[in-house]
mmCIF file of C-alpha atoms in Angstrom:
data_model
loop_
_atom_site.group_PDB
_atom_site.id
_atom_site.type_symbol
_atom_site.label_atom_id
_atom_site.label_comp_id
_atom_site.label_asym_id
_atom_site.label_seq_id
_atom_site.Cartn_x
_atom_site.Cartn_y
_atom_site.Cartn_z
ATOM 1 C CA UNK N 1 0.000 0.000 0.000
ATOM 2 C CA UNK N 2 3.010 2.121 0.412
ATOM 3 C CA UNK N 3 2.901 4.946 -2.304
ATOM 4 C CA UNK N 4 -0.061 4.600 -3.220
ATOM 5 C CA UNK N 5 -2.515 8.187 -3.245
ATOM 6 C CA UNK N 6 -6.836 7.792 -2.307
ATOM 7 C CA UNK N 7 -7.210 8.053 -5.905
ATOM 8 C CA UNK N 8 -4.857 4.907 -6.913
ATOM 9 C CA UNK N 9 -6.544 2.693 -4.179
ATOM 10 C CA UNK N 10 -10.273 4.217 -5.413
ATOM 11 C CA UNK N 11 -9.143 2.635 -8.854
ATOM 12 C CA UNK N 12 -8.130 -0.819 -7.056
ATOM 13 C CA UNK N 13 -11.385 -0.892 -5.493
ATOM 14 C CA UNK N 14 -13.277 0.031 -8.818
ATOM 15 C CA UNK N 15 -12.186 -2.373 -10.706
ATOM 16 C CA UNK N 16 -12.354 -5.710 -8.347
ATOM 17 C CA UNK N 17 -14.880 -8.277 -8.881
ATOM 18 C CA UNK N 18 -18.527 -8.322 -7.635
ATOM 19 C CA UNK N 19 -17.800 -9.764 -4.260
ATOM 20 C CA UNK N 20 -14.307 -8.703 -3.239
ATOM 21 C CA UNK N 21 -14.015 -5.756 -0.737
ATOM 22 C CA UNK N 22 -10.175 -4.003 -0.723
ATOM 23 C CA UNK N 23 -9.844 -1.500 2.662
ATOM 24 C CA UNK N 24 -6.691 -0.014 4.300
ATOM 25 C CA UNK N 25 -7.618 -0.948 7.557
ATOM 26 C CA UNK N 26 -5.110 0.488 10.654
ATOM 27 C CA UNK N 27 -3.191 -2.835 11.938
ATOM 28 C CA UNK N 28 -4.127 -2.615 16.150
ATOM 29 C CA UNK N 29 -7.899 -2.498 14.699
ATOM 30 C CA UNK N 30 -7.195 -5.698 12.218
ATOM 31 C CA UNK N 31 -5.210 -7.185 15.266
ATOM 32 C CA UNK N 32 -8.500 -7.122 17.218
ATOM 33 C CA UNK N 33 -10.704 -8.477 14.619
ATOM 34 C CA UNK N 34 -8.454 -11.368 13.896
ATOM 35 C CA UNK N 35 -7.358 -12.027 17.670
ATOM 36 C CA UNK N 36 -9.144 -15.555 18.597
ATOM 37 C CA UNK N 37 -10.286 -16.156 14.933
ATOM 38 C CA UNK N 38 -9.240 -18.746 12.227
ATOM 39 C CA UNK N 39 -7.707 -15.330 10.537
ATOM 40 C CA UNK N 40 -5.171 -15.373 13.235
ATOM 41 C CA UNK N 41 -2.913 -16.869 10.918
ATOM 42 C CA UNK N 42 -2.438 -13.062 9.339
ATOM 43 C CA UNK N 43 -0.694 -11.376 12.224
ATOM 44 C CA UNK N 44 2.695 -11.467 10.772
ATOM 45 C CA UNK N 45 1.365 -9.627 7.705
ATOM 46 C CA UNK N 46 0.497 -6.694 10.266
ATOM 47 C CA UNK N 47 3.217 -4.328 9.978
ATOM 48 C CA UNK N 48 3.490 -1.497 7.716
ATOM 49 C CA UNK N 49 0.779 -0.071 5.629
ATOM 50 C CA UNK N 50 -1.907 -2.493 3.949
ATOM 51 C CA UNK N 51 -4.492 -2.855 1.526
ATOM 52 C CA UNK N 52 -6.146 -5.803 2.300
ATOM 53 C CA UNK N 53 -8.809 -7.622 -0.169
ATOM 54 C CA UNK N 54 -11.622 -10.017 1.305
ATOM 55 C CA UNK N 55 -12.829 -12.393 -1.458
ATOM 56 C CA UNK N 56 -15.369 -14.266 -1.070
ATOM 57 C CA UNK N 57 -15.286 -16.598 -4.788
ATOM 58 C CA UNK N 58 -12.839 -14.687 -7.536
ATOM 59 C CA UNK N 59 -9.161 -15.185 -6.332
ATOM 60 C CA UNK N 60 -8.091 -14.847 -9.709
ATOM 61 C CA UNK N 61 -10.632 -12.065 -11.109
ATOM 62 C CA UNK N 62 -9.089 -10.308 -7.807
ATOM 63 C CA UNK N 63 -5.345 -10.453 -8.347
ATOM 64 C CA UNK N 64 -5.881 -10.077 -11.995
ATOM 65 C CA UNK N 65 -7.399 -6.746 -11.269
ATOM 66 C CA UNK N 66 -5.084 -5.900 -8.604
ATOM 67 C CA UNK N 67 -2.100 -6.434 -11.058
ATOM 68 C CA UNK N 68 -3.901 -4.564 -13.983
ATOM 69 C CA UNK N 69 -5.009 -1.599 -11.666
ATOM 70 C CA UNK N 70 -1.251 -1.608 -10.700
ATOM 71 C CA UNK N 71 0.141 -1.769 -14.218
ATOM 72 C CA UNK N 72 -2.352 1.437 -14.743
ATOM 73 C CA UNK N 73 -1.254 3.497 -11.759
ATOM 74 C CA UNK N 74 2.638 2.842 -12.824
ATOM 75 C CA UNK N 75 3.359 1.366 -9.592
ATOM 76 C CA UNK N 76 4.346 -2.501 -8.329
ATOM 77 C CA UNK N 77 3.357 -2.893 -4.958
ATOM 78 C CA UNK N 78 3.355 -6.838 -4.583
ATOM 79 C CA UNK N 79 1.310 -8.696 -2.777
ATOM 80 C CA UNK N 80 2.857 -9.751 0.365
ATOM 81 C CA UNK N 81 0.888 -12.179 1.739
ATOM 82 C CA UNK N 82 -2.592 -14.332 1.913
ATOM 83 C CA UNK N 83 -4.793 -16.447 4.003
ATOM 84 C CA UNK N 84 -7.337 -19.227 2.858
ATOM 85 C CA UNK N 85 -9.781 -21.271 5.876
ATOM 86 C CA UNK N 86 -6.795 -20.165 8.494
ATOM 87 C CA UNK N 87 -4.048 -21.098 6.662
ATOM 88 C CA UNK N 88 -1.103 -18.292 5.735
ATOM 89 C CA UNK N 89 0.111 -17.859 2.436
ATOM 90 C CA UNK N 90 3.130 -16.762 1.413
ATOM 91 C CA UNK N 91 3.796 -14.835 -1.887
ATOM 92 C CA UNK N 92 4.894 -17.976 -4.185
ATOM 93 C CA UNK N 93 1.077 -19.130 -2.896
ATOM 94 C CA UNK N 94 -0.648 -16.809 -3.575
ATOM 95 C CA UNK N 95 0.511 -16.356 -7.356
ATOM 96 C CA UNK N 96 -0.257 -19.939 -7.634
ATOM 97 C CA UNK N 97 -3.167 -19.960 -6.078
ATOM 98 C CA UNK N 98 -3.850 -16.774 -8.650
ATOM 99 C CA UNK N 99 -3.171 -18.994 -11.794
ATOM 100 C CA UNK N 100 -5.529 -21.863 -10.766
ATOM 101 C CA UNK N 101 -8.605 -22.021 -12.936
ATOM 102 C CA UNK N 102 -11.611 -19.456 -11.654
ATOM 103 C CA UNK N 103 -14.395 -21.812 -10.926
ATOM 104 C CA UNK N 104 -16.225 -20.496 -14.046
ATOM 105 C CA UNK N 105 -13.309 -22.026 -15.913
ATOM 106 C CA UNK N 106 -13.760 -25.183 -13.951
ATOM 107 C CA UNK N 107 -17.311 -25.547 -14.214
ATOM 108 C CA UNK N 108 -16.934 -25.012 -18.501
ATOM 109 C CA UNK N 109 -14.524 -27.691 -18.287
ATOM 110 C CA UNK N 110 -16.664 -30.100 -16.577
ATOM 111 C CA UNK N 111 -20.014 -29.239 -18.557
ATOM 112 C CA UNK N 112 -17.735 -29.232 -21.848
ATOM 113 C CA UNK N 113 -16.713 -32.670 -20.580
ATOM 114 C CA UNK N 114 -20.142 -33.870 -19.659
ATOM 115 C CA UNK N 115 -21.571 -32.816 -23.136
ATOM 116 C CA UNK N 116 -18.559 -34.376 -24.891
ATOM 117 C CA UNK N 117 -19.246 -38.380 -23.905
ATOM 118 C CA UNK N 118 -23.088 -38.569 -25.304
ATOM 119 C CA UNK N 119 -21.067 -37.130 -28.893
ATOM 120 C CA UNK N 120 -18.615 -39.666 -28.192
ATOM 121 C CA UNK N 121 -20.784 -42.646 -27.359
ATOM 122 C CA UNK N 122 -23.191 -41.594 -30.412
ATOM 123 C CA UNK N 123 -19.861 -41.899 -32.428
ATOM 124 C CA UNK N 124 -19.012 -45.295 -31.371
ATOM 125 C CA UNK N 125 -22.509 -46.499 -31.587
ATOM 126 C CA UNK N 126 -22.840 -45.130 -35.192
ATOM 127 C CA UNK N 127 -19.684 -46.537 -36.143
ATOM 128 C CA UNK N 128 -20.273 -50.062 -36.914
ATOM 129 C CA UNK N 129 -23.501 -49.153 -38.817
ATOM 130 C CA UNK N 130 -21.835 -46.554 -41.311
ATOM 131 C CA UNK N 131 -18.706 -49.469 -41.520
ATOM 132 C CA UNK N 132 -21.659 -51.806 -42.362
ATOM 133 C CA UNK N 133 -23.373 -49.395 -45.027
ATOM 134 C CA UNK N 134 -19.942 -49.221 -46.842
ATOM 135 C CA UNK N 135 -18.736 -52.578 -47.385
ATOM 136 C CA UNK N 136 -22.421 -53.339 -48.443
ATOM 137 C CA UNK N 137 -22.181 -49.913 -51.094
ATOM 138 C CA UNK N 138 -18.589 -51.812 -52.016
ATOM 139 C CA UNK N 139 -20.003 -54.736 -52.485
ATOM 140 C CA UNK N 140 -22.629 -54.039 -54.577
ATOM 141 C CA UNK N 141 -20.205 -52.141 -56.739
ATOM 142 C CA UNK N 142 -17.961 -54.775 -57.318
ATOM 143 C CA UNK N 143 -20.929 -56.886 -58.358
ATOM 144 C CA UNK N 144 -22.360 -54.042 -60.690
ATOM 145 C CA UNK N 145 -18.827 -54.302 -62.245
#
């Protein structure tokens, strides 16, 4: 968050995904909200000054954003840190985590999969009969001959 101006993280914020929340929030008052929680795991990341982004589905929508919003504003401020059901990520994670398939993606893949095997088994079924239909067709040619 360091170096960035209201207006640079009012761009962050405008372009995240329906469902992800960015705030600088002061690190005693995020130390009290996560103190007893799963989030717990985040303390370390509480030094400094933070933008921090809640997302509730679109991890990769939301750094996508974050590193296009970036890319506008001129600036590389890199993300430092994560945290998934309690457990703290580290930067390597999180970029991986980042470059997994959205769950749109995921559920295309599957449906696209799902659709594919009635094509497939109508393919296989049809098979024999066209193989059938064309050594009957040859035959009758060679006996027309």
């Amino acid at each position: 968050m360091a170096g960035l101006t209201v207006k640079d993280a009012s761009l962050i914020r405008n372009s995240l995904p329906e469902g992800t929340t960015a705030m600088v929030v002061k690190n005693t008052l995020m130390n009290r909200a996560i103190d007893g929680s799963e989030w717990e795991a985040v303390s370390p990341l509480l030094k400094g000054s933070n933008l921090w982004f809640f997302i509730e589905e679109d991890i990769k929508g939301s750094l996508s954003s974050y590193k296009g919003s970036m890319k506008e504003i001129g600036k590389e401020n890199e993300v430092l840190g994560g945290c998934i059901d309690g457990d703290i990520l580290d930067p390597k994670q999180v970029k991986a985590v980042g470059a997994l398939p959205s769950k749109k993606e995921l559920m295309a893949k599957i449906a696209g999969g799902i659709n594919a095997v009635p094509t497939k088994l109508a393919r296989v079924i049809k098979a024999p009969n066209s193989k059938l239909a064309r050594a009957i067709k040859l035959a009758t040619e060679e006996k027309s001959e």
